[in-house]
Amino acid sequence: MTDLYIETVPYTEQGIKNFEHEFDLKPKEERFPIDFPTVYIGESIKRNINYSDQIEAYVGETNWIVQRTREHLKGGENDKLNQLKGKGDMSLHIIAHKKFNKSATLLIEQTFMNYLLGDPKFTGIDDINEEEVSGLNNGRSNDQPDFFDREIYETKVFPDIWKELHKRGIVSSLSTVKNSPLFANSPFKNLSNEQLKAKRLIMDRIQSGVMENNEALKTKILKVSGAAGTGKTVLLSSLFRDLYDHPFLINDGKFSRKSNVAMIVRHQQQLKTYKQIAKKTNMGNIVFDVPKFISNGKRFDVVLVDEAHLLWTGNYGRVNGEKWLPDLEAIMNLAKVVVLIYDQNQIVSSRGYLPENLRWIVETADGVNLDKQWRIDATEDTKQYIWNLTHFRKNSLVSPAFDENYHIRFFASGREMFDEIKHRNEEFGLSRIVSTYDWKYSQGSDPKNGDKYWMIRTADGLELPWNLQLPDVNKQQKKSIPWQVIPESINEVGSNFTIQGSDLNYVGVILGPSVIWDEENNSLGIDPSKSQDPEANMKPSAALSWSDNDRINNLKHIVNVLMTRGVHGIYIYAEDKKLRDKLMELGTEMS
C-alpha cells in the first residue's frame, strides 16, 4: 500500500503547522502528499451524558491540504468544519494516494459522504431520538460523471482506503456500512449517468414549475417511474438533499425568499429511514407521513413523494368526511410542484386505486423513466429471468442459468430454507424470510387458539410469527430502526408492508397457498380465494369498477415486491404442492 498515505493530526493551527514542518527539508519529489490532491475527514468526538461517544464528521477535498485547513480554521462559525469544534476533541484525517487527481478526489469525497452516513459510529441510528446535531455535517454533494479509470477508484482505491481506516479504528467495517438502510438510501450516492441525466432534467423542471406557480396556479406534477430496483429512491434522495442544501430564490408577490422542500413517505419502514437520514445530516423536521403533512396544512414549494403508488384514495375513517380529500389531491393543494416516485406494478393495496381524474394526472405527468436494474447484483440473463418470473410471463417457470454472483435456489422444506437464510444472515447479514399474506394477521388484536402471536405455519412444520410482533423488535421499532436491520427480526416473517422499498442481501420467500402453478402458461399463478390480505382483496372506494382481475393484479404485485428484494440471492419455498413439485423439478435440472 505504498501509494496510500493516511495521517491523523489535531485540528488546530499548531497541528497543521507541525504536519507541514515534517516536509520542510524534503526534496520536492518526496513532498507527497503535501503538494498533492488529498481528501480529508474532520472528526469530532464528545462524551454524552450516558457516557457513550457521539462522533460527527465533515469530508472535504483539496489540492493543498495545509492552505485549505488554514482557510477552515479562519472561516469562523459559518464554516461547516468549524461547526464541529467546541463539541469535543477534534482530529483531521488526511488521506492521499499517488493516483489521485481532481476528478478522483471529488469522487472519493462523495463516496466518503455516502459511506459515513451509513456508518453507525457517526451518530448512529440508535441515537435517532436524541436531541443532538448531525453525524455528517456536509452540504451539497458533488455528482461525478464518468472519467478515466473511474472504476479503479470505486472498486480498488476507495475500498483500500476504507479498510486501512477500519484497521485504525476510525470507521466501521465495509460490511457493516453496506448493510445499513441509510447507506442504501443515501443522498450522497454516486449516481449513474442515467440517474444524473434524469436528476438534471427533473431539477430543471422543478425550478421552472415553481417559478410558473407563484400565484397559486395549477400544481405541476412530475413523475419518476421504473421497476423495483432501478434506483428511483436513490435518485429521489439525491434530489431531496440538493433541494434542501441549495434552494433557489423565488419571488412571492412583493418579496423574494428561498424555496423550501418536504419529503412525504407513506411506507412506515421507509419513513423511519428517511427520518434518520434527515436527522443524521442535520436537515430538520421536513420528512412527514401523509396524515401529518396534510393535517399540518403548511404549503411547500416542492414536495417529494416516495412510493407514491401507496397513496390512499379513500378516507377509511382517518379524517372528518367534510374535510377529507384523496391523499394525492390533498398534497397537491399544499405544493407548487409534486414529484412522485411511482411504479404501477407495485400497487399492492386497493386503497391506492385512483379515480379517473387522478389517474389521468399521474399517467400524463411529465418526468423520467429508469430502466436499468441496480439492486440485483446479477447477470442480465438472471435479471431478465427474475423479471419474467415476477411478472408472471408465459413459460417463465424454467430453470435459471448459472450465475456466480447471484444465487437462486428452490426448497422443498420451509424449515430448511429458514435454516439456510439464518446461515446467510450470520455470514453476510441483512438476510430475512418474507411471505405472501396467506396466513391470518391483525395488528392490535390477540390471536386465537392459545397462540402468543399471529403465526405462519407451513406444511412441513415451519412455525414463525408474522413481522413486528416479537418484543425486542417492537422495542427497536420505537427507536425508528427499520425492521430488516433489527437482529431479532430474523425470527419473524416479513411481509410486503415491512419490506417494500428495502434491500436484503438474501431473501427467502414463502409463496403461500394463493400462489400456484399456472400449468397452461407454465408460470406462477394466483388463486385469490386463498389470500388473507384484506387490503389487496377489498373493493376500493375510488375505483370506477372492481373485478377478480383487479384482486389478482394486487396479489401479483405483492409477489413482485417480495421477490425483488435480494441483492445477492433469492430462495423460494412454495406451500402449494403442485408449484413446489414444479420448482423442485427445476432445481434438479439446475444441479
Coordinates of C-alpha atoms in Angstrom, one line a residue:
M1 CA 0.0 0.0 0.0
T2 CA 2.9 2.4 -0.7
D3 CA 0.7 4.5 -2.9
L4 CA -1.6 5.3 0.0
Y5 CA -0.8 7.9 2.7
I6 CA -3.0 8.4 5.8
E7 CA -2.1 10.8 8.7
T8 CA -4.1 12.0 11.6
V9 CA -3.3 15.4 13.1
P10 CA -5.1 17.7 15.7
Y11 CA -7.4 20.2 14.0
T12 CA -5.5 23.2 15.3
E13 CA -3.2 25.8 13.9
Q14 CA -0.3 24.2 15.7
G15 CA -1.4 20.7 14.5
I16 CA -1.3 21.7 10.8
K17 CA 1.9 23.7 11.3
N18 CA 3.7 20.6 12.8
F19 CA 2.4 18.5 9.9
E20 CA 3.8 21.0 7.4
H21 CA 7.2 21.1 9.1
E22 CA 7.6 17.4 8.6
F23 CA 8.1 18.1 4.9
D24 CA 10.2 21.3 5.1
L25 CA 13.6 19.7 4.5
K26 CA 12.4 17.1 2.0
P27 CA 13.1 17.5 -1.8
K28 CA 10.1 18.2 -4.0
E29 CA 9.7 14.7 -5.3
E30 CA 9.4 13.4 -1.7
R31 CA 6.8 16.0 -0.6
F32 CA 3.9 13.6 -1.1
P33 CA 1.2 14.3 0.0
I34 CA 1.6 17.9 1.0
D35 CA 1.6 19.3 -2.6
F36 CA -0.7 16.6 -4.0
P37 CA -4.6 16.3 -4.1
T38 CA -5.9 14.9 -0.9
V39 CA -9.2 14.0 0.8
Y40 CA -9.7 14.9 4.5
I41 CA -12.1 13.9 7.2
G42 CA -12.7 16.2 10.2
E43 CA -13.8 14.1 13.2
S44 CA -15.3 15.5 16.4
I45 CA -15.8 13.3 19.5
K46 CA -17.7 14.2 22.6
R47 CA -18.9 12.1 25.5
N48 CA -22.7 12.0 26.1
I49 CA -24.4 12.1 29.5
N50 CA -24.8 8.4 29.2
Y51 CA -21.0 8.0 28.8
S52 CA -21.2 6.9 25.1
D53 CA -19.3 8.7 22.4
Q54 CA -21.0 10.9 19.9
I55 CA -18.9 11.1 16.7
E56 CA -19.5 13.6 14.0
A57 CA -17.7 14.2 10.7
Y58 CA -17.1 16.5 7.8
V59 CA -15.5 15.4 4.5
G60 CA -13.6 17.6 2.1
E61 CA -11.0 17.5 -0.7
T62 CA -8.3 19.9 -1.8
N63 CA -5.1 20.3 -3.9
W64 CA -3.3 22.0 -1.0
I65 CA -4.2 20.5 2.4
V66 CA -2.2 22.9 4.6
Q67 CA -3.7 26.0 2.9
R68 CA -7.2 24.6 2.9
T69 CA -7.0 23.6 6.6
R70 CA -5.9 27.2 7.5
E71 CA -8.8 28.5 5.5
H72 CA -11.2 26.4 7.5
L73 CA -9.6 27.5 10.8
K74 CA -10.1 31.1 9.9
G75 CA -13.5 30.5 8.4
G76 CA -15.5 31.3 11.6
E77 CA -18.7 29.8 12.8
N78 CA -20.3 29.5 9.3
D79 CA -17.6 27.1 8.2
K80 CA -19.1 23.6 8.3
L81 CA -15.9 22.0 9.6
N82 CA -15.6 24.6 12.3
Q83 CA -19.2 23.9 13.4
L84 CA -17.9 20.6 14.8
K85 CA -15.4 22.5 17.0
G86 CA -16.3 23.0 20.6
K87 CA -18.3 19.7 20.7
G88 CA -15.3 17.7 21.8
D89 CA -11.8 16.6 20.8
M90 CA -11.3 17.2 17.0
S91 CA -8.9 15.4 14.6
L92 CA -8.2 15.8 10.9
H93 CA -7.6 12.6 8.9
I94 CA -5.5 13.4 5.9
I95 CA -5.8 10.9 3.0
A96 CA -3.7 10.9 -0.1
H97 CA -3.0 8.5 -2.9
K98 CA -0.5 8.7 -5.7
K99 CA -3.3 8.0 -8.2
F100 CA -5.3 11.0 -7.0
N101 CA -6.4 13.8 -9.4
K102 CA -9.2 16.3 -9.2
S103 CA -11.9 14.1 -10.6
A104 CA -10.7 11.2 -8.3
T105 CA -10.7 13.3 -5.1
L106 CA -14.2 14.6 -5.9
L107 CA -15.4 11.0 -6.4
I108 CA -13.7 9.8 -3.2
E109 CA -15.1 12.8 -1.2
Q110 CA -18.6 11.9 -2.4
T111 CA -18.1 8.2 -1.7
F112 CA -17.0 9.0 1.9
M113 CA -20.1 11.1 2.4
N114 CA -22.1 8.1 1.3
Y115 CA -20.3 5.6 3.5
L116 CA -20.0 7.7 6.6
L117 CA -23.8 8.3 6.5
G118 CA -24.3 4.6 6.8
D119 CA -21.6 4.1 9.4
P120 CA -23.3 3.7 12.9
K121 CA -20.1 5.0 14.6
F122 CA -21.0 8.5 13.4
T123 CA -24.1 9.4 15.4
G124 CA -25.6 6.1 14.5
I125 CA -29.2 5.1 14.1
D126 CA -29.5 4.2 17.8
D127 CA -29.3 8.0 18.5
I128 CA -32.3 8.9 16.4
N129 CA -34.4 10.0 19.4
E130 CA -31.6 12.1 20.9
E131 CA -31.8 15.9 20.8
E132 CA -28.4 16.2 19.2
V133 CA -27.0 17.5 15.9
S134 CA -25.9 15.6 12.9
G135 CA -23.4 12.8 12.3
L136 CA -22.3 14.2 8.9
N137 CA -22.0 17.9 8.6
N138 CA -21.5 18.1 4.8
G139 CA -23.6 20.2 2.5
R140 CA -24.2 19.6 -1.2
S141 CA -22.6 16.6 -2.8
N142 CA -20.5 16.6 -6.0
D143 CA -22.1 14.2 -8.5
Q144 CA -19.3 13.0 -10.8
P145 CA -19.8 11.8 -14.4
D146 CA -17.6 9.1 -15.8
F147 CA -13.9 9.8 -16.1
F148 CA -10.8 7.8 -17.0
D149 CA -10.2 4.9 -14.7
R150 CA -13.3 5.7 -12.5
E151 CA -14.0 2.0 -11.9
I152 CA -10.5 1.6 -10.4
Y153 CA -11.1 4.3 -7.9
E154 CA -14.5 2.8 -7.0
T155 CA -13.6 -0.9 -6.8
K156 CA -9.9 -0.7 -5.7
V157 CA -8.7 2.6 -4.4
F158 CA -11.6 3.6 -2.1
P159 CA -12.0 0.1 -0.6
D160 CA -8.3 0.0 0.2
I161 CA -8.6 3.4 1.9
W162 CA -11.6 2.4 3.9
K163 CA -10.1 -0.9 5.1
E164 CA -7.0 0.9 6.3
L165 CA -9.2 3.4 8.2
H166 CA -11.1 0.5 9.7
K167 CA -7.8 -1.1 10.8
R168 CA -7.0 2.2 12.6
G169 CA -10.4 2.1 14.4
I170 CA -11.6 5.3 12.6
V171 CA -14.6 3.7 10.7
S172 CA -16.7 0.6 10.9
S173 CA -16.2 -2.4 8.5
L174 CA -17.4 -2.2 4.9
S175 CA -20.0 -4.9 5.5
T176 CA -21.5 -3.1 8.5
V177 CA -21.9 0.1 6.4
K178 CA -23.3 -1.7 3.3
N179 CA -26.0 -3.4 5.4
S180 CA -27.3 -0.1 6.7
P181 CA -30.6 1.2 5.2
L182 CA -29.1 4.7 5.5
F183 CA -26.3 3.7 3.1
A184 CA -28.8 2.0 0.7
N185 CA -30.9 5.3 0.6
S186 CA -28.1 7.8 1.0
P187 CA -28.4 11.1 -0.8
F188 CA -24.7 11.1 -1.3
K189 CA -24.5 8.1 -3.6
N190 CA -22.5 8.4 -6.8
L191 CA -25.3 8.4 -9.4
S192 CA -25.0 6.6 -12.7
N193 CA -25.0 8.5 -15.9
E194 CA -28.7 7.6 -16.5
Q195 CA -29.6 8.8 -13.0
L196 CA -27.5 12.0 -13.4
K197 CA -29.2 12.9 -16.6
A198 CA -32.6 12.2 -15.0
K199 CA -31.8 14.3 -12.0
R200 CA -30.7 17.3 -14.0
L201 CA -33.9 17.1 -16.1
I202 CA -36.1 16.8 -13.1
M203 CA -34.3 19.7 -11.3
D204 CA -34.8 22.0 -14.3
R205 CA -38.5 21.1 -14.4
I206 CA -38.9 21.6 -10.7
Q207 CA -37.4 25.1 -10.8
S208 CA -39.5 26.1 -13.8
G209 CA -42.6 24.6 -12.2
V210 CA -42.1 26.6 -9.0
M211 CA -41.4 29.8 -11.0
E212 CA -44.6 29.4 -13.1
N213 CA -46.7 28.7 -10.0
N214 CA -46.1 31.9 -7.9
E215 CA -49.7 32.9 -7.9
A216 CA -51.4 29.6 -6.8
L217 CA -51.8 28.3 -10.3
K218 CA -52.3 24.7 -11.1
T219 CA -49.8 22.4 -9.3
K220 CA -47.2 20.8 -11.5
I221 CA -46.8 17.0 -11.2
L222 CA -43.6 15.3 -12.1
K223 CA -43.0 11.6 -12.1
V224 CA -40.0 9.3 -11.7
S225 CA -41.1 5.8 -12.8
G226 CA -39.4 2.4 -13.2
A227 CA -39.5 -1.1 -11.9
A228 CA -38.4 -2.2 -8.5
G229 CA -34.6 -1.9 -8.0
T230 CA -34.0 0.6 -10.8
G231 CA -32.7 3.4 -8.5
K232 CA -35.8 5.6 -8.1
T233 CA -35.3 6.0 -4.4
V234 CA -31.6 6.9 -4.6
L235 CA -32.5 9.5 -7.2
L236 CA -35.2 10.9 -5.0
S237 CA -32.9 11.0 -2.0
S238 CA -30.3 12.9 -4.1
L239 CA -32.9 15.4 -5.3
F240 CA -34.1 15.9 -1.7
R241 CA -30.6 16.8 -0.5
D242 CA -29.8 19.1 -3.3
L243 CA -33.1 21.0 -3.0
Y244 CA -32.5 21.4 0.7
D245 CA -28.9 22.4 0.5
H246 CA -29.2 24.8 -2.4
P247 CA -32.7 26.3 -2.5
F248 CA -33.3 28.7 -5.4
L249 CA -34.7 32.2 -5.0
I250 CA -38.3 32.8 -6.0
N251 CA -40.4 35.9 -6.0
D252 CA -43.6 35.6 -4.0
G253 CA -45.6 38.8 -4.6
K254 CA -43.6 41.7 -3.3
F255 CA -40.7 39.9 -1.8
S256 CA -38.0 37.3 -2.5
R257 CA -37.3 34.2 -0.5
K258 CA -35.6 30.8 -0.7
S259 CA -37.6 27.8 -1.9
N260 CA -38.4 25.1 0.5
V261 CA -38.9 21.3 0.2
A262 CA -40.6 18.4 2.1
M263 CA -40.5 14.7 1.8
I264 CA -43.6 12.5 2.2
V265 CA -43.5 8.8 2.9
R266 CA -46.5 6.5 3.4
H267 CA -44.5 3.3 3.9
Q268 CA -43.7 3.2 7.6
Q269 CA -40.3 1.4 7.4
Q270 CA -39.1 3.8 4.7
L271 CA -40.4 6.7 6.7
K272 CA -38.1 5.6 9.6
T273 CA -35.1 5.5 7.2
Y274 CA -35.7 9.0 5.7
K275 CA -36.2 10.5 9.2
Q276 CA -32.8 9.0 10.2
I277 CA -31.1 10.4 7.1
A278 CA -32.6 13.9 7.8
K279 CA -31.6 13.7 11.5
K280 CA -28.1 12.5 10.7
T281 CA -27.4 15.2 8.1
N282 CA -29.0 18.0 10.2
M283 CA -31.9 18.7 7.8
G284 CA -34.5 19.3 10.4
N285 CA -38.1 18.1 10.5
I286 CA -39.1 18.1 6.9
V287 CA -39.9 14.3 6.5
F288 CA -43.6 13.5 7.1
D289 CA -46.0 10.7 6.9
V290 CA -49.1 11.5 4.8
P291 CA -51.6 12.3 7.6
K292 CA -49.3 14.6 9.5
F293 CA -48.3 16.5 6.3
I294 CA -51.9 17.1 5.3
S295 CA -53.1 18.0 8.8
N296 CA -50.3 20.5 9.3
G297 CA -51.6 22.4 6.3
K298 CA -48.3 24.1 5.5
R299 CA -47.6 24.9 1.9
F300 CA -44.3 24.0 0.3
D301 CA -42.7 24.9 -3.0
V302 CA -41.6 21.3 -3.7
V303 CA -43.0 18.1 -2.2
L304 CA -41.3 14.7 -3.0
V305 CA -43.4 11.6 -2.5
D306 CA -41.7 8.3 -2.2
E307 CA -43.6 5.1 -3.2
A308 CA -46.4 7.3 -4.4
H309 CA -48.3 4.2 -5.7
L310 CA -49.0 3.6 -2.0
L311 CA -51.0 6.8 -1.5
W312 CA -54.6 6.3 -0.4
T313 CA -57.6 7.4 -2.3
G314 CA -60.3 6.5 0.3
N315 CA -61.0 8.0 3.7
Y316 CA -61.1 4.8 5.8
G317 CA -62.2 6.7 8.8
R318 CA -59.0 8.8 9.1
V319 CA -60.3 12.3 8.6
N320 CA -63.6 14.2 9.1
G321 CA -65.7 13.4 6.0
E322 CA -66.4 17.0 5.2
K323 CA -62.6 17.9 5.1
W324 CA -61.3 14.7 3.5
L325 CA -59.6 14.5 0.1
P326 CA -57.7 11.7 -1.6
D327 CA -54.1 11.8 -0.5
L328 CA -52.7 13.0 -3.8
E329 CA -55.3 15.7 -4.2
A330 CA -54.7 17.0 -0.6
I331 CA -50.9 17.0 -1.2
M332 CA -51.3 18.9 -4.5
N333 CA -53.2 21.6 -2.6
L334 CA -50.1 22.2 -0.4
A335 CA -47.4 22.3 -3.1
K336 CA -46.4 24.2 -6.2
V337 CA -44.5 21.1 -7.6
V338 CA -45.1 17.5 -6.6
V339 CA -42.6 14.8 -7.6
L340 CA -43.9 11.3 -7.5
I341 CA -41.9 8.1 -7.3
Y342 CA -44.3 5.8 -9.0
D343 CA -44.4 2.1 -10.1
Q344 CA -47.8 0.8 -11.3
N345 CA -46.6 -2.7 -10.8
Q346 CA -46.0 -2.1 -7.0
I347 CA -49.6 -1.2 -6.2
V348 CA -50.4 -3.9 -3.6
S349 CA -53.5 -2.4 -1.9
S350 CA -56.9 -1.5 -3.2
R351 CA -56.5 1.7 -1.1
G352 CA -54.3 3.1 -3.9
Y353 CA -56.7 2.6 -6.8
L354 CA -57.1 6.0 -8.5
P355 CA -60.3 7.6 -9.6
E356 CA -60.4 8.7 -13.2
N357 CA -59.3 12.3 -12.7
L358 CA -56.3 11.4 -10.6
R359 CA -55.3 8.5 -12.8
W360 CA -55.2 10.9 -15.8
I361 CA -53.0 13.3 -13.8
V362 CA -50.5 10.5 -12.9
E363 CA -50.5 8.9 -16.3
T364 CA -49.9 12.1 -18.2
A365 CA -47.3 13.6 -15.7
D366 CA -44.1 14.8 -17.1
G367 CA -40.9 13.1 -15.9
V368 CA -38.4 10.3 -16.4
N369 CA -38.3 6.5 -16.5
L370 CA -35.4 4.5 -15.1
D371 CA -35.0 1.0 -16.6
K372 CA -31.5 -0.2 -15.6
Q373 CA -31.7 -2.7 -12.7
W374 CA -29.3 -1.7 -9.8
R375 CA -30.5 -3.7 -6.8
I376 CA -29.9 -7.2 -8.1
D377 CA -26.2 -8.0 -8.5
A378 CA -26.5 -10.5 -11.3
T379 CA -26.0 -11.0 -15.0
E380 CA -28.5 -9.5 -17.4
D381 CA -29.9 -13.0 -18.1
T382 CA -30.6 -13.6 -14.4
K383 CA -32.2 -10.1 -14.1
Q384 CA -34.4 -11.0 -17.1
Y385 CA -35.3 -14.4 -15.6
I386 CA -36.4 -12.8 -12.3
W387 CA -38.4 -10.1 -14.2
N388 CA -40.2 -12.8 -16.3
L389 CA -40.9 -14.8 -13.1
T390 CA -42.2 -11.9 -11.1
H391 CA -44.3 -10.6 -14.0
F392 CA -46.0 -14.0 -14.5
R393 CA -44.8 -14.3 -18.1
K394 CA -45.7 -17.3 -20.2
N395 CA -43.1 -20.1 -19.9
S396 CA -41.2 -18.3 -17.2
L397 CA -41.1 -21.4 -15.0
V398 CA -37.9 -22.8 -16.4
S399 CA -34.5 -23.5 -14.8
P400 CA -32.4 -20.4 -14.4
A401 CA -28.9 -20.3 -15.9
F402 CA -25.9 -20.5 -13.5
D403 CA -24.8 -17.1 -12.2
E404 CA -21.7 -17.0 -10.0
N405 CA -22.8 -13.6 -8.4
Y406 CA -26.5 -14.4 -7.8
H407 CA -27.9 -17.4 -6.0
I408 CA -31.3 -18.8 -7.0
R409 CA -32.5 -21.9 -5.0
F410 CA -35.8 -23.7 -4.6
F411 CA -36.7 -25.6 -1.4
A412 CA -38.9 -28.5 -0.6
S413 CA -39.0 -27.5 3.0
G414 CA -39.7 -24.1 4.6
R415 CA -37.7 -25.2 7.7
E416 CA -34.6 -25.9 5.5
M417 CA -35.0 -22.6 3.8
F418 CA -35.2 -20.8 7.1
D419 CA -32.0 -22.5 8.3
E420 CA -30.2 -21.5 5.1
I421 CA -31.3 -17.9 5.5
K422 CA -30.1 -17.9 9.1
H423 CA -26.7 -19.1 7.8
R424 CA -26.6 -16.4 5.2
N425 CA -27.5 -13.8 7.8
E426 CA -24.6 -15.0 10.0
E427 CA -22.2 -14.8 7.1
F428 CA -23.4 -11.6 5.3
G429 CA -26.1 -10.0 7.4
L430 CA -29.3 -8.5 6.2
S431 CA -31.0 -11.8 5.2
R432 CA -34.6 -12.4 6.1
I433 CA -37.7 -14.6 5.4
V434 CA -40.7 -12.9 3.8
S435 CA -44.1 -14.3 2.8
T436 CA -47.2 -13.6 0.8
Y437 CA -50.1 -12.6 3.1
D438 CA -51.8 -16.0 3.2
W439 CA -52.0 -16.6 6.9
K440 CA -54.2 -14.5 9.2
Y441 CA -52.7 -11.5 10.9
S442 CA -54.2 -8.4 12.5
Q443 CA -52.4 -5.5 14.2
G444 CA -53.5 -4.8 17.7
S445 CA -55.6 -8.0 18.1
D446 CA -54.7 -11.1 20.1
P447 CA -54.5 -14.3 18.1
K448 CA -56.9 -17.1 18.9
N449 CA -56.3 -20.8 19.7
G450 CA -53.9 -20.0 22.5
D451 CA -51.1 -18.7 20.3
K452 CA -49.0 -15.8 21.7
Y453 CA -48.5 -14.4 18.2
W454 CA -50.1 -14.5 14.8
M455 CA -48.2 -17.3 13.2
I456 CA -47.2 -18.7 9.8
R457 CA -47.3 -22.5 9.7
T458 CA -46.1 -24.3 6.6
A459 CA -46.9 -27.9 5.5
D460 CA -43.5 -29.2 6.6
G461 CA -43.8 -27.7 10.2
L462 CA -42.1 -24.3 10.0
E463 CA -43.7 -22.1 12.6
L464 CA -42.7 -18.4 12.8
P465 CA -44.6 -15.3 13.9
W466 CA -45.6 -12.6 11.5
N467 CA -43.5 -9.4 11.5
L468 CA -43.5 -6.7 14.1
Q469 CA -44.7 -8.9 17.0
L470 CA -41.6 -10.0 19.0
P471 CA -41.0 -7.7 22.0
D472 CA -37.4 -6.9 21.0
V473 CA -38.5 -6.0 17.5
N474 CA -41.2 -3.7 18.9
K475 CA -38.7 -2.1 21.2
Q476 CA -36.3 -1.3 18.4
Q477 CA -39.1 -0.1 16.1
K478 CA -39.9 2.6 18.7
K479 CA -36.3 3.9 18.1
S480 CA -37.2 4.2 14.4
I481 CA -35.0 1.3 13.4
P482 CA -36.2 -0.4 10.2
W483 CA -37.5 -4.0 10.6
Q484 CA -34.8 -5.7 8.4
V485 CA -31.8 -4.4 10.4
I486 CA -33.2 -5.4 13.8
P487 CA -31.2 -8.5 14.7
E488 CA -34.2 -10.2 16.3
S489 CA -36.3 -9.8 13.2
I490 CA -34.5 -12.9 11.8
N491 CA -37.0 -14.9 13.8
E492 CA -40.1 -13.3 12.2
V493 CA -41.5 -13.4 8.7
G494 CA -41.7 -10.1 6.9
S495 CA -44.5 -9.0 4.5
N496 CA -44.7 -6.5 1.7
F497 CA -45.8 -4.0 4.3
T498 CA -42.4 -4.2 6.1
I499 CA -40.0 -4.8 3.2
Q500 CA -41.3 -2.8 0.3
G501 CA -38.7 -0.3 -0.9
S502 CA -35.9 -2.0 1.1
D503 CA -32.8 -4.1 0.2
L504 CA -31.8 -7.5 1.6
N505 CA -28.6 -9.4 0.8
Y506 CA -30.5 -12.7 0.6
V507 CA -34.3 -13.1 0.7
G508 CA -36.2 -16.3 1.5
V509 CA -39.7 -16.1 0.0
I510 CA -42.5 -18.2 1.2
L511 CA -45.1 -18.4 -1.6
G512 CA -48.3 -19.1 0.3
P513 CA -51.3 -21.1 -0.8
S514 CA -52.5 -18.2 -3.0
V515 CA -49.5 -18.6 -5.4
I516 CA -50.0 -21.6 -7.6
W517 CA -48.6 -23.2 -10.8
D518 CA -50.4 -22.0 -13.9
E519 CA -49.9 -25.1 -15.9
E520 CA -51.4 -23.8 -19.1
N521 CA -48.9 -20.9 -19.3
N522 CA -46.1 -22.6 -17.3
S523 CA -45.8 -19.6 -15.0
L524 CA -46.7 -18.6 -11.5
G525 CA -50.4 -18.1 -11.0
I526 CA -52.8 -16.7 -8.4
D527 CA -55.7 -18.2 -6.5
P528 CA -57.3 -15.2 -4.8
S529 CA -59.6 -17.3 -2.7
K530 CA -56.5 -18.5 -0.7
S531 CA -55.3 -15.0 0.2
Q532 CA -55.7 -13.5 3.7
D533 CA -54.7 -10.0 2.6
P534 CA -57.6 -7.6 3.5
E535 CA -56.2 -4.6 1.6
A536 CA -55.4 -6.5 -1.6
N537 CA -58.9 -8.1 -1.6
M538 CA -61.1 -5.2 -0.5
K539 CA -63.1 -3.2 -3.0
P540 CA -61.5 0.2 -3.4
S541 CA -63.7 3.2 -2.7
A542 CA -62.3 5.2 -5.6
A543 CA -62.3 2.6 -8.4
L544 CA -65.0 3.0 -11.1
S545 CA -65.1 -0.8 -11.4
W546 CA -63.8 -3.8 -9.5
S547 CA -63.3 -7.4 -10.5
D548 CA -61.4 -10.5 -9.6
N549 CA -58.8 -9.5 -12.1
D550 CA -58.0 -6.3 -10.1
R551 CA -57.7 -8.5 -6.9
I552 CA -55.4 -10.9 -8.8
N553 CA -53.2 -8.0 -10.0
N554 CA -52.8 -6.7 -6.5
L555 CA -51.6 -10.2 -5.4
K556 CA -49.3 -10.5 -8.4
H557 CA -47.7 -7.1 -7.4
I558 CA -47.1 -8.4 -3.9
V559 CA -45.2 -11.4 -5.3
N560 CA -43.2 -8.9 -7.4
V561 CA -42.3 -6.8 -4.4
L562 CA -41.2 -9.8 -2.3
M563 CA -39.1 -11.5 -5.0
T564 CA -37.1 -8.4 -5.9
R565 CA -35.6 -7.6 -2.5
G566 CA -32.5 -9.8 -2.7
V567 CA -29.2 -8.2 -3.8
H568 CA -27.2 -11.4 -3.9
G569 CA -29.8 -14.2 -4.0
I570 CA -33.3 -15.4 -3.6
Y571 CA -34.6 -18.7 -2.0
I572 CA -38.1 -19.8 -2.7
Y573 CA -40.4 -22.3 -0.9
A574 CA -44.0 -22.8 -2.2
E575 CA -46.7 -24.0 0.1
D576 CA -48.9 -25.2 -2.9
K577 CA -47.8 -28.8 -3.6
K578 CA -48.0 -28.7 -7.4
L579 CA -46.0 -25.5 -7.5
R580 CA -43.5 -26.8 -5.0
D581 CA -43.0 -30.0 -7.0
K582 CA -42.6 -28.0 -10.2
L583 CA -39.9 -25.8 -8.6
M584 CA -38.1 -28.8 -7.2
E585 CA -38.1 -30.3 -10.7
L586 CA -36.4 -27.1 -12.0
G587 CA -34.0 -27.3 -9.1
T588 CA -33.0 -30.8 -10.1
E589 CA -32.3 -29.6 -13.6
M590 CA -30.0 -26.9 -12.2
S591 CA -27.8 -29.3 -10.3

